[in-house]
Amino acid sequence: MEIIRSRQNETVKRFRALASDAAFRRETGEYVGVGTTLLREAVASGAEVSCVLAAEPVEGLPCRLVTPEVLEAVSPLQNSPGPVFSVRMRPIPPSESLSRVIVLENVQDPGNVGTVLRAADAFGIDLVVLCGACADPYNPKTVRATMGAIFRQPVARAETADLPGLLGGLPLYGAALAEGARDIRALPKTGLAVAVGNEGRGLTEELLSLCEGTAIIPMRPCAESLNAGVAAAVVMWELVR
């Protein structure tokens, strides 16, 4: 098998673009993962692995051998022995199949978005929708933070104005400290979507205007607001418990 030794190789350049360019990821419908553990998760989850770049052959997968220097150059993570692999994005489920949805708005930290996707996968949430300035779910840092959940959990990006159409008629509630907000435990357990904003500013007025109502997570009065990832996890647990 031919070994790729040049960073200017077309396959290498494609991988570097997938790792660094969100628009290119959306255009191609692919993203990258790094490491043996994550690759095993992808295979076990039935994800479509389109190509693997590795210093040694990987049995059963489309693989291109590269030198350690090229592998280091193509990996989006520092000091990673690889392999680096590309994966096709999961299709978005049809709106009529949705029963429990979490919407994130302006959650910019890849770790938080990855945590939410990991929790959504664990709790069986039908779809996670990202609005506004959310971190790209296919950014290598987000992918790593999901610990493999990205290969199983459906996720979509949407403009706020397009949410009603994407949700297919599901009532939307906003997690917000507002007059008349209901205890999250009083909401229906199925057939709804709940939106969570970032810790600093919460949900925008634009998104709140699309909500049927608001809900709060009951906490001690002296407590600070929850991190977005933690708040979303609490909401999801409440929807499925």
PDB file of C-alpha atoms in Angstrom:
ATOM      1  CA  MET A   1       0.000   0.000   0.000  1.00  0.00           C
ATOM      2  CA  GLU A   2       1.339   3.406  -0.983  1.00  0.00           C
ATOM      3  CA  ILE A   3       2.374   5.645   1.904  1.00  0.00           C
ATOM      4  CA  ILE A   4       1.413   9.331   1.757  1.00  0.00           C
ATOM      5  CA  ARG A   5       4.494  11.384   2.594  1.00  0.00           C
ATOM      6  CA  SER A   6       3.478  14.868   1.472  1.00  0.00           C
ATOM      7  CA  ARG A   7       1.291  17.383   3.282  1.00  0.00           C
ATOM      8  CA  GLN A   8       0.247  18.629  -0.151  1.00  0.00           C
ATOM      9  CA  ASN A   9      -1.452  15.348  -0.996  1.00  0.00           C
ATOM     10  CA  GLU A  10      -5.114  15.957  -1.943  1.00  0.00           C
ATOM     11  CA  THR A  11      -6.450  13.546   0.684  1.00  0.00           C
ATOM     12  CA  VAL A  12      -4.383  15.255   3.371  1.00  0.00           C
ATOM     13  CA  LYS A  13      -5.595  18.693   2.279  1.00  0.00           C
ATOM     14  CA  ARG A  14      -9.200  17.459   2.352  1.00  0.00           C
ATOM     15  CA  PHE A  15      -8.795  16.183   5.921  1.00  0.00           C
ATOM     16  CA  ARG A  16      -7.268  19.467   7.042  1.00  0.00           C
ATOM     17  CA  ALA A  17     -10.191  21.357   5.499  1.00  0.00           C
ATOM     18  CA  LEU A  18     -12.706  19.077   7.233  1.00  0.00           C
ATOM     19  CA  ALA A  19     -10.975  19.707  10.543  1.00  0.00           C
ATOM     20  CA  SER A  20     -10.817  23.495  10.222  1.00  0.00           C
ATOM     21  CA  ASP A  21     -13.676  24.664   7.996  1.00  0.00           C
ATOM     22  CA  ALA A  22     -17.293  24.332   9.200  1.00  0.00           C
ATOM     23  CA  ALA A  23     -18.652  25.428   5.817  1.00  0.00           C
ATOM     24  CA  PHE A  24     -16.663  22.697   4.080  1.00  0.00           C
ATOM     25  CA  ARG A  25     -18.010  20.151   6.561  1.00  0.00           C
ATOM     26  CA  ARG A  26     -21.582  21.195   5.804  1.00  0.00           C
ATOM     27  CA  GLU A  27     -20.897  21.144   2.053  1.00  0.00           C
ATOM     28  CA  THR A  28     -19.436  17.632   2.088  1.00  0.00           C
ATOM     29  CA  GLY A  29     -21.579  16.164   4.874  1.00  0.00           C
ATOM     30  CA  GLU A  30     -18.468  14.814   6.593  1.00  0.00           C
ATOM     31  CA  TYR A  31     -16.392  15.546   9.677  1.00  0.00           C
ATOM     32  CA  VAL A  32     -13.295  14.144  11.360  1.00  0.00           C
ATOM     33  CA  GLY A  33     -12.554  12.172  14.473  1.00  0.00           C
ATOM     34  CA  VAL A  34      -9.248  11.376  16.105  1.00  0.00           C
ATOM     35  CA  GLY A  35      -7.978   8.378  18.013  1.00  0.00           C
ATOM     36  CA  THR A  36      -8.420   4.637  18.261  1.00  0.00           C
ATOM     37  CA  THR A  37     -11.088   4.789  20.970  1.00  0.00           C
ATOM     38  CA  LEU A  38     -13.271   7.194  19.000  1.00  0.00           C
ATOM     39  CA  LEU A  39     -12.812   5.137  15.837  1.00  0.00           C
ATOM     40  CA  ARG A  40     -13.986   2.031  17.672  1.00  0.00           C
ATOM     41  CA  GLU A  41     -17.036   3.950  18.888  1.00  0.00           C
ATOM     42  CA  ALA A  42     -17.812   5.029  15.327  1.00  0.00           C
ATOM     43  CA  VAL A  43     -17.642   1.468  14.035  1.00  0.00           C
ATOM     44  CA  ALA A  44     -19.645   0.053  16.959  1.00  0.00           C
ATOM     45  CA  SER A  45     -22.318   2.727  16.421  1.00  0.00           C
ATOM     46  CA  GLY A  46     -22.689   1.873  12.748  1.00  0.00           C
ATOM     47  CA  ALA A  47     -21.400   5.252  11.585  1.00  0.00           C
ATOM     48  CA  GLU A  48     -20.250   5.468   7.981  1.00  0.00           C
ATOM     49  CA  VAL A  49     -16.472   5.876   8.182  1.00  0.00           C
ATOM     50  CA  SER A  50     -15.405   7.094   4.750  1.00  0.00           C
ATOM     51  CA  CYS A  51     -11.604   7.152   5.159  1.00  0.00           C
ATOM     52  CA  VAL A  52      -8.937   6.512   7.787  1.00  0.00           C
ATOM     53  CA  LEU A  53      -5.463   8.058   7.793  1.00  0.00           C
ATOM     54  CA  ALA A  54      -3.120   5.976   9.916  1.00  0.00           C
ATOM     55  CA  ALA A  55       0.512   5.013  10.312  1.00  0.00           C
ATOM     56  CA  GLU A  56      -0.496   1.314  10.287  1.00  0.00           C
ATOM     57  CA  PRO A  57      -3.255  -0.497   8.359  1.00  0.00           C
ATOM     58  CA  VAL A  58      -6.725  -0.566   9.917  1.00  0.00           C
ATOM     59  CA  GLU A  59      -8.516  -3.789   9.084  1.00  0.00           C
ATOM     60  CA  GLY A  60     -11.994  -3.624   7.582  1.00  0.00           C
ATOM     61  CA  LEU A  61     -12.038   0.114   6.856  1.00  0.00           C
ATOM     62  CA  PRO A  62     -10.988   2.246   3.866  1.00  0.00           C
ATOM     63  CA  CYS A  63      -7.496   3.260   4.953  1.00  0.00           C
ATOM     64  CA  ARG A  64      -4.630   5.362   3.605  1.00  0.00           C
ATOM     65  CA  LEU A  65      -1.199   4.975   5.185  1.00  0.00           C
ATOM     66  CA  VAL A  66       0.661   8.168   6.047  1.00  0.00           C
ATOM     67  CA  THR A  67       3.980   8.965   7.682  1.00  0.00           C
ATOM     68  CA  PRO A  68       3.949  10.002  11.365  1.00  0.00           C
ATOM     69  CA  GLU A  69       4.883  13.540  10.272  1.00  0.00           C
ATOM     70  CA  VAL A  70       1.896  13.785   7.936  1.00  0.00           C
ATOM     71  CA  LEU A  71      -0.394  12.284  10.575  1.00  0.00           C
ATOM     72  CA  GLU A  72       0.752  14.913  13.068  1.00  0.00           C
ATOM     73  CA  ALA A  73       0.143  17.655  10.514  1.00  0.00           C
ATOM     74  CA  VAL A  74      -3.356  16.472   9.632  1.00  0.00           C
ATOM     75  CA  SER A  75      -4.572  15.814  13.186  1.00  0.00           C
ATOM     76  CA  PRO A  76      -6.598  18.677  14.722  1.00  0.00           C
ATOM     77  CA  LEU A  77      -5.392  17.597  18.177  1.00  0.00           C
ATOM     78  CA  GLN A  78      -1.881  18.134  19.466  1.00  0.00           C
ATOM     79  CA  ASN A  79       0.336  15.153  20.297  1.00  0.00           C
ATOM     80  CA  SER A  80      -2.176  12.649  18.983  1.00  0.00           C
ATOM     81  CA  PRO A  81      -0.869   9.347  17.583  1.00  0.00           C
ATOM     82  CA  GLY A  82      -4.015   9.056  15.431  1.00  0.00           C
ATOM     83  CA  PRO A  83      -5.593   7.584  13.515  1.00  0.00           C
ATOM     84  CA  VAL A  84      -7.561  10.447  11.955  1.00  0.00           C
ATOM     85  CA  PHE A  85     -10.748   9.442  10.185  1.00  0.00           C
ATOM     86  CA  SER A  86     -13.651  11.004   8.314  1.00  0.00           C
ATOM     87  CA  VAL A  87     -17.295  10.185   9.036  1.00  0.00           C
ATOM     88  CA  ARG A  88     -20.532  10.994   7.230  1.00  0.00           C
ATOM     89  CA  MET A  89     -23.076  13.033   9.189  1.00  0.00           C
ATOM     90  CA  ARG A  90     -26.264  11.350  10.344  1.00  0.00           C
ATOM     91  CA  PRO A  91     -29.484  12.346   8.574  1.00  0.00           C
ATOM     92  CA  ILE A  92     -31.965  14.510  10.490  1.00  0.00           C
ATOM     93  CA  PRO A  93     -35.040  12.483  11.532  1.00  0.00           C
ATOM     94  CA  PRO A  94     -38.383  13.522   9.988  1.00  0.00           C
ATOM     95  CA  SER A  95     -40.361  16.025  12.065  1.00  0.00           C
ATOM     96  CA  GLU A  96     -43.315  13.648  12.427  1.00  0.00           C
ATOM     97  CA  SER A  97     -41.111  11.201  14.339  1.00  0.00           C
ATOM     98  CA  LEU A  98     -40.051  13.742  16.987  1.00  0.00           C
ATOM     99  CA  SER A  99     -41.344  13.475  20.530  1.00  0.00           C
ATOM    100  CA  ARG A 100     -38.609  14.952  22.751  1.00  0.00           C
ATOM    101  CA  VAL A 101     -36.292  17.695  21.477  1.00  0.00           C
ATOM    102  CA  ILE A 102     -33.702  19.923  23.131  1.00  0.00           C
ATOM    103  CA  VAL A 103     -32.890  23.293  21.566  1.00  0.00           C
ATOM    104  CA  LEU A 104     -29.646  25.101  22.427  1.00  0.00           C
ATOM    105  CA  GLU A 105     -29.228  28.788  21.671  1.00  0.00           C
ATOM    106  CA  ASN A 106     -25.883  30.630  21.673  1.00  0.00           C
ATOM    107  CA  VAL A 107     -24.035  27.925  23.621  1.00  0.00           C
ATOM    108  CA  GLN A 108     -20.578  28.687  22.282  1.00  0.00           C
ATOM    109  CA  ASP A 109     -18.358  26.334  24.258  1.00  0.00           C
ATOM    110  CA  PRO A 110     -17.614  23.077  22.363  1.00  0.00           C
ATOM    111  CA  GLY A 111     -17.338  21.227  25.666  1.00  0.00           C
ATOM    112  CA  ASN A 112     -20.843  22.270  26.707  1.00  0.00           C
ATOM    113  CA  VAL A 113     -22.351  21.335  23.347  1.00  0.00           C
ATOM    114  CA  GLY A 114     -20.521  18.010  23.459  1.00  0.00           C
ATOM    115  CA  THR A 115     -21.825  17.376  26.984  1.00  0.00           C
ATOM    116  CA  VAL A 116     -25.398  18.039  25.870  1.00  0.00           C
ATOM    117  CA  LEU A 117     -25.064  15.664  22.917  1.00  0.00           C
ATOM    118  CA  ARG A 118     -23.614  13.012  25.208  1.00  0.00           C
ATOM    119  CA  ALA A 119     -26.498  13.392  27.666  1.00  0.00           C
ATOM    120  CA  ALA A 120     -29.088  13.460  24.862  1.00  0.00           C
ATOM    121  CA  ASP A 121     -27.734  10.164  23.554  1.00  0.00           C
ATOM    122  CA  ALA A 122     -27.857   8.656  27.038  1.00  0.00           C
ATOM    123  CA  PHE A 123     -31.466   9.747  27.635  1.00  0.00           C
ATOM    124  CA  GLY A 124     -32.813   8.908  24.176  1.00  0.00           C
ATOM    125  CA  ILE A 125     -33.640  12.454  23.046  1.00  0.00           C
ATOM    126  CA  ASP A 126     -34.908  12.436  19.458  1.00  0.00           C
ATOM    127  CA  LEU A 127     -33.065  15.542  18.282  1.00  0.00           C
ATOM    128  CA  VAL A 128     -30.772  18.321  19.512  1.00  0.00           C
ATOM    129  CA  VAL A 129     -31.201  21.577  17.593  1.00  0.00           C
ATOM    130  CA  LEU A 130     -28.517  24.285  17.678  1.00  0.00           C
ATOM    131  CA  CYS A 131     -29.539  27.903  17.069  1.00  0.00           C
ATOM    132  CA  GLY A 132     -27.667  31.166  16.984  1.00  0.00           C
ATOM    133  CA  ALA A 133     -23.958  31.235  17.808  1.00  0.00           C
ATOM    134  CA  CYS A 134     -23.699  27.654  19.079  1.00  0.00           C
ATOM    135  CA  ALA A 135     -20.442  25.759  18.717  1.00  0.00           C
ATOM    136  CA  ASP A 136     -20.332  23.558  15.638  1.00  0.00           C
ATOM    137  CA  PRO A 137     -21.298  20.009  16.712  1.00  0.00           C
ATOM    138  CA  TYR A 138     -18.798  18.661  14.160  1.00  0.00           C
ATOM    139  CA  ASN A 139     -15.873  20.760  15.348  1.00  0.00           C
ATOM    140  CA  PRO A 140     -13.138  18.288  16.390  1.00  0.00           C
ATOM    141  CA  LYS A 141     -13.239  19.612  19.967  1.00  0.00           C
ATOM    142  CA  THR A 142     -17.002  19.082  20.159  1.00  0.00           C
ATOM    143  CA  VAL A 143     -16.711  15.627  18.592  1.00  0.00           C
ATOM    144  CA  ARG A 144     -14.127  14.663  21.190  1.00  0.00           C
ATOM    145  CA  ALA A 145     -16.316  16.000  24.029  1.00  0.00           C
ATOM    146  CA  THR A 146     -19.239  13.804  22.957  1.00  0.00           C
ATOM    147  CA  MET A 147     -17.194  10.666  23.720  1.00  0.00           C
ATOM    148  CA  GLY A 148     -18.749   8.896  20.728  1.00  0.00           C
ATOM    149  CA  ALA A 149     -22.335  10.130  21.158  1.00  0.00           C
ATOM    150  CA  ILE A 150     -22.016  12.200  17.964  1.00  0.00           C
ATOM    151  CA  PHE A 151     -22.132   8.938  15.979  1.00  0.00           C
ATOM    152  CA  ARG A 152     -25.573   8.089  17.406  1.00  0.00           C
ATOM    153  CA  GLN A 153     -27.306  11.301  18.440  1.00  0.00           C
ATOM    154  CA  PRO A 154     -29.247  13.207  15.738  1.00  0.00           C
ATOM    155  CA  VAL A 155     -28.331  16.903  15.700  1.00  0.00           C
ATOM    156  CA  ALA A 156     -29.350  19.799  13.470  1.00  0.00           C
ATOM    157  CA  ARG A 157     -28.508  23.459  13.013  1.00  0.00           C
ATOM    158  CA  ALA A 158     -31.358  25.889  12.373  1.00  0.00           C
ATOM    159  CA  GLU A 159     -32.136  29.568  12.150  1.00  0.00           C
ATOM    160  CA  THR A 160     -34.394  30.607  14.995  1.00  0.00           C
ATOM    161  CA  ALA A 161     -37.186  31.576  12.603  1.00  0.00           C
ATOM    162  CA  ASP A 162     -37.110  28.076  11.097  1.00  0.00           C
ATOM    163  CA  LEU A 163     -37.634  26.266  14.412  1.00  0.00           C
ATOM    164  CA  PRO A 164     -41.428  25.817  14.158  1.00  0.00           C
ATOM    165  CA  GLY A 165     -41.109  24.059  10.805  1.00  0.00           C
ATOM    166  CA  LEU A 166     -38.260  21.851  11.999  1.00  0.00           C
ATOM    167  CA  LEU A 167     -40.139  20.856  15.156  1.00  0.00           C
ATOM    168  CA  GLY A 168     -43.184  19.822  13.142  1.00  0.00           C
ATOM    169  CA  GLY A 169     -45.745  21.291  15.526  1.00  0.00           C
ATOM    170  CA  LEU A 170     -44.158  20.242  18.820  1.00  0.00           C
ATOM    171  CA  PRO A 171     -44.886  22.852  21.503  1.00  0.00           C
ATOM    172  CA  LEU A 172     -41.731  24.730  22.495  1.00  0.00           C
ATOM    173  CA  TYR A 173     -40.938  25.852  26.043  1.00  0.00           C
ATOM    174  CA  GLY A 174     -38.057  28.075  27.059  1.00  0.00           C
ATOM    175  CA  ALA A 175     -35.983  27.443  30.156  1.00  0.00           C
ATOM    176  CA  ALA A 176     -36.059  30.961  31.564  1.00  0.00           C
ATOM    177  CA  LEU A 177     -36.601  32.778  34.842  1.00  0.00           C
ATOM    178  CA  ALA A 178     -39.723  34.660  33.799  1.00  0.00           C
ATOM    179  CA  GLU A 179     -43.056  35.619  35.304  1.00  0.00           C
ATOM    180  CA  GLY A 180     -45.433  32.713  35.048  1.00  0.00           C
ATOM    181  CA  ALA A 181     -42.687  30.154  34.375  1.00  0.00           C
ATOM    182  CA  ARG A 182     -43.763  26.614  35.244  1.00  0.00           C
ATOM    183  CA  ASP A 183     -41.775  24.138  37.281  1.00  0.00           C
ATOM    184  CA  ILE A 184     -40.002  21.893  34.749  1.00  0.00           C
ATOM    185  CA  ARG A 185     -41.500  18.911  36.585  1.00  0.00           C
ATOM    186  CA  ALA A 186     -45.011  20.067  35.630  1.00  0.00           C
ATOM    187  CA  LEU A 187     -44.405  19.942  31.879  1.00  0.00           C
ATOM    188  CA  PRO A 188     -45.574  16.988  29.761  1.00  0.00           C
ATOM    189  CA  LYS A 189     -43.065  14.160  29.603  1.00  0.00           C
ATOM    190  CA  THR A 190     -43.332  13.741  25.866  1.00  0.00           C
ATOM    191  CA  GLY A 191     -44.435  15.637  22.785  1.00  0.00           C
ATOM    192  CA  LEU A 192     -42.515  18.850  23.388  1.00  0.00           C
ATOM    193  CA  ALA A 193     -39.265  20.726  22.867  1.00  0.00           C
ATOM    194  CA  VAL A 194     -37.369  22.697  25.516  1.00  0.00           C
ATOM    195  CA  ALA A 195     -34.901  25.473  24.709  1.00  0.00           C
ATOM    196  CA  VAL A 196     -31.856  26.282  26.858  1.00  0.00           C
ATOM    197  CA  GLY A 197     -29.730  29.404  26.412  1.00  0.00           C
ATOM    198  CA  ASN A 198     -26.234  30.271  27.487  1.00  0.00           C
ATOM    199  CA  GLU A 199     -25.447  30.870  31.130  1.00  0.00           C
ATOM    200  CA  GLY A 200     -24.720  34.573  30.805  1.00  0.00           C
ATOM    201  CA  ARG A 201     -27.669  35.892  28.788  1.00  0.00           C
ATOM    202  CA  GLY A 202     -30.211  33.118  28.622  1.00  0.00           C
ATOM    203  CA  LEU A 203     -32.616  32.854  25.703  1.00  0.00           C
ATOM    204  CA  THR A 204     -33.120  35.721  23.257  1.00  0.00           C
ATOM    205  CA  GLU A 205     -36.431  37.515  22.923  1.00  0.00           C
ATOM    206  CA  GLU A 206     -36.697  36.185  19.376  1.00  0.00           C
ATOM    207  CA  LEU A 207     -36.633  32.598  20.540  1.00  0.00           C
ATOM    208  CA  LEU A 208     -38.855  33.256  23.561  1.00  0.00           C
ATOM    209  CA  SER A 209     -41.458  34.734  21.211  1.00  0.00           C
ATOM    210  CA  LEU A 210     -41.809  31.294  19.606  1.00  0.00           C
ATOM    211  CA  CYS A 211     -42.401  29.548  22.940  1.00  0.00           C
ATOM    212  CA  GLU A 212     -45.780  28.507  24.299  1.00  0.00           C
ATOM    213  CA  GLY A 213     -44.463  29.149  27.766  1.00  0.00           C
ATOM    214  CA  THR A 214     -41.420  29.151  30.006  1.00  0.00           C
ATOM    215  CA  ALA A 215     -40.149  26.701  32.590  1.00  0.00           C
ATOM    216  CA  ILE A 216     -37.652  26.819  35.428  1.00  0.00           C
ATOM    217  CA  ILE A 217     -35.489  24.263  37.191  1.00  0.00           C
ATOM    218  CA  PRO A 218     -36.287  24.651  40.913  1.00  0.00           C
ATOM    219  CA  MET A 219     -33.189  25.595  42.900  1.00  0.00           C
ATOM    220  CA  ARG A 220     -32.299  27.132  46.242  1.00  0.00           C
ATOM    221  CA  PRO A 221     -32.735  30.919  46.119  1.00  0.00           C
ATOM    222  CA  CYS A 222     -29.073  31.524  46.910  1.00  0.00           C
ATOM    223  CA  ALA A 223     -27.808  29.342  44.036  1.00  0.00           C
ATOM    224  CA  GLU A 224     -26.261  30.754  40.870  1.00  0.00           C
ATOM    225  CA  SER A 225     -27.678  29.827  37.471  1.00  0.00           C
ATOM    226  CA  LEU A 226     -26.619  26.442  36.149  1.00  0.00           C
ATOM    227  CA  ASN A 227     -24.081  25.886  33.415  1.00  0.00           C
ATOM    228  CA  ALA A 228     -25.926  25.363  30.093  1.00  0.00           C
ATOM    229  CA  GLY A 229     -24.730  21.780  29.758  1.00  0.00           C
ATOM    230  CA  VAL A 230     -25.872  20.921  33.290  1.00  0.00           C
ATOM    231  CA  ALA A 231     -29.212  22.699  32.844  1.00  0.00           C
ATOM    232  CA  ALA A 232     -29.911  20.857  29.593  1.00  0.00           C
ATOM    233  CA  ALA A 233     -29.031  17.527  31.218  1.00  0.00           C
ATOM    234  CA  VAL A 234     -31.447  18.199  34.088  1.00  0.00           C
ATOM    235  CA  VAL A 235     -34.199  19.105  31.611  1.00  0.00           C
ATOM    236  CA  MET A 236     -33.596  15.954  29.581  1.00  0.00           C
ATOM    237  CA  TRP A 237     -33.625  13.757  32.668  1.00  0.00           C
ATOM    238  CA  GLU A 238     -36.930  15.283  33.697  1.00  0.00           C
ATOM    239  CA  LEU A 239     -38.418  14.594  30.256  1.00  0.00           C
ATOM    240  CA  VAL A 240     -37.606  10.885  30.404  1.00  0.00           C
ATOM    241  CA  ARG A 241     -37.744   9.958  34.090  1.00  0.00           C
TER     242      ARG A 241
END
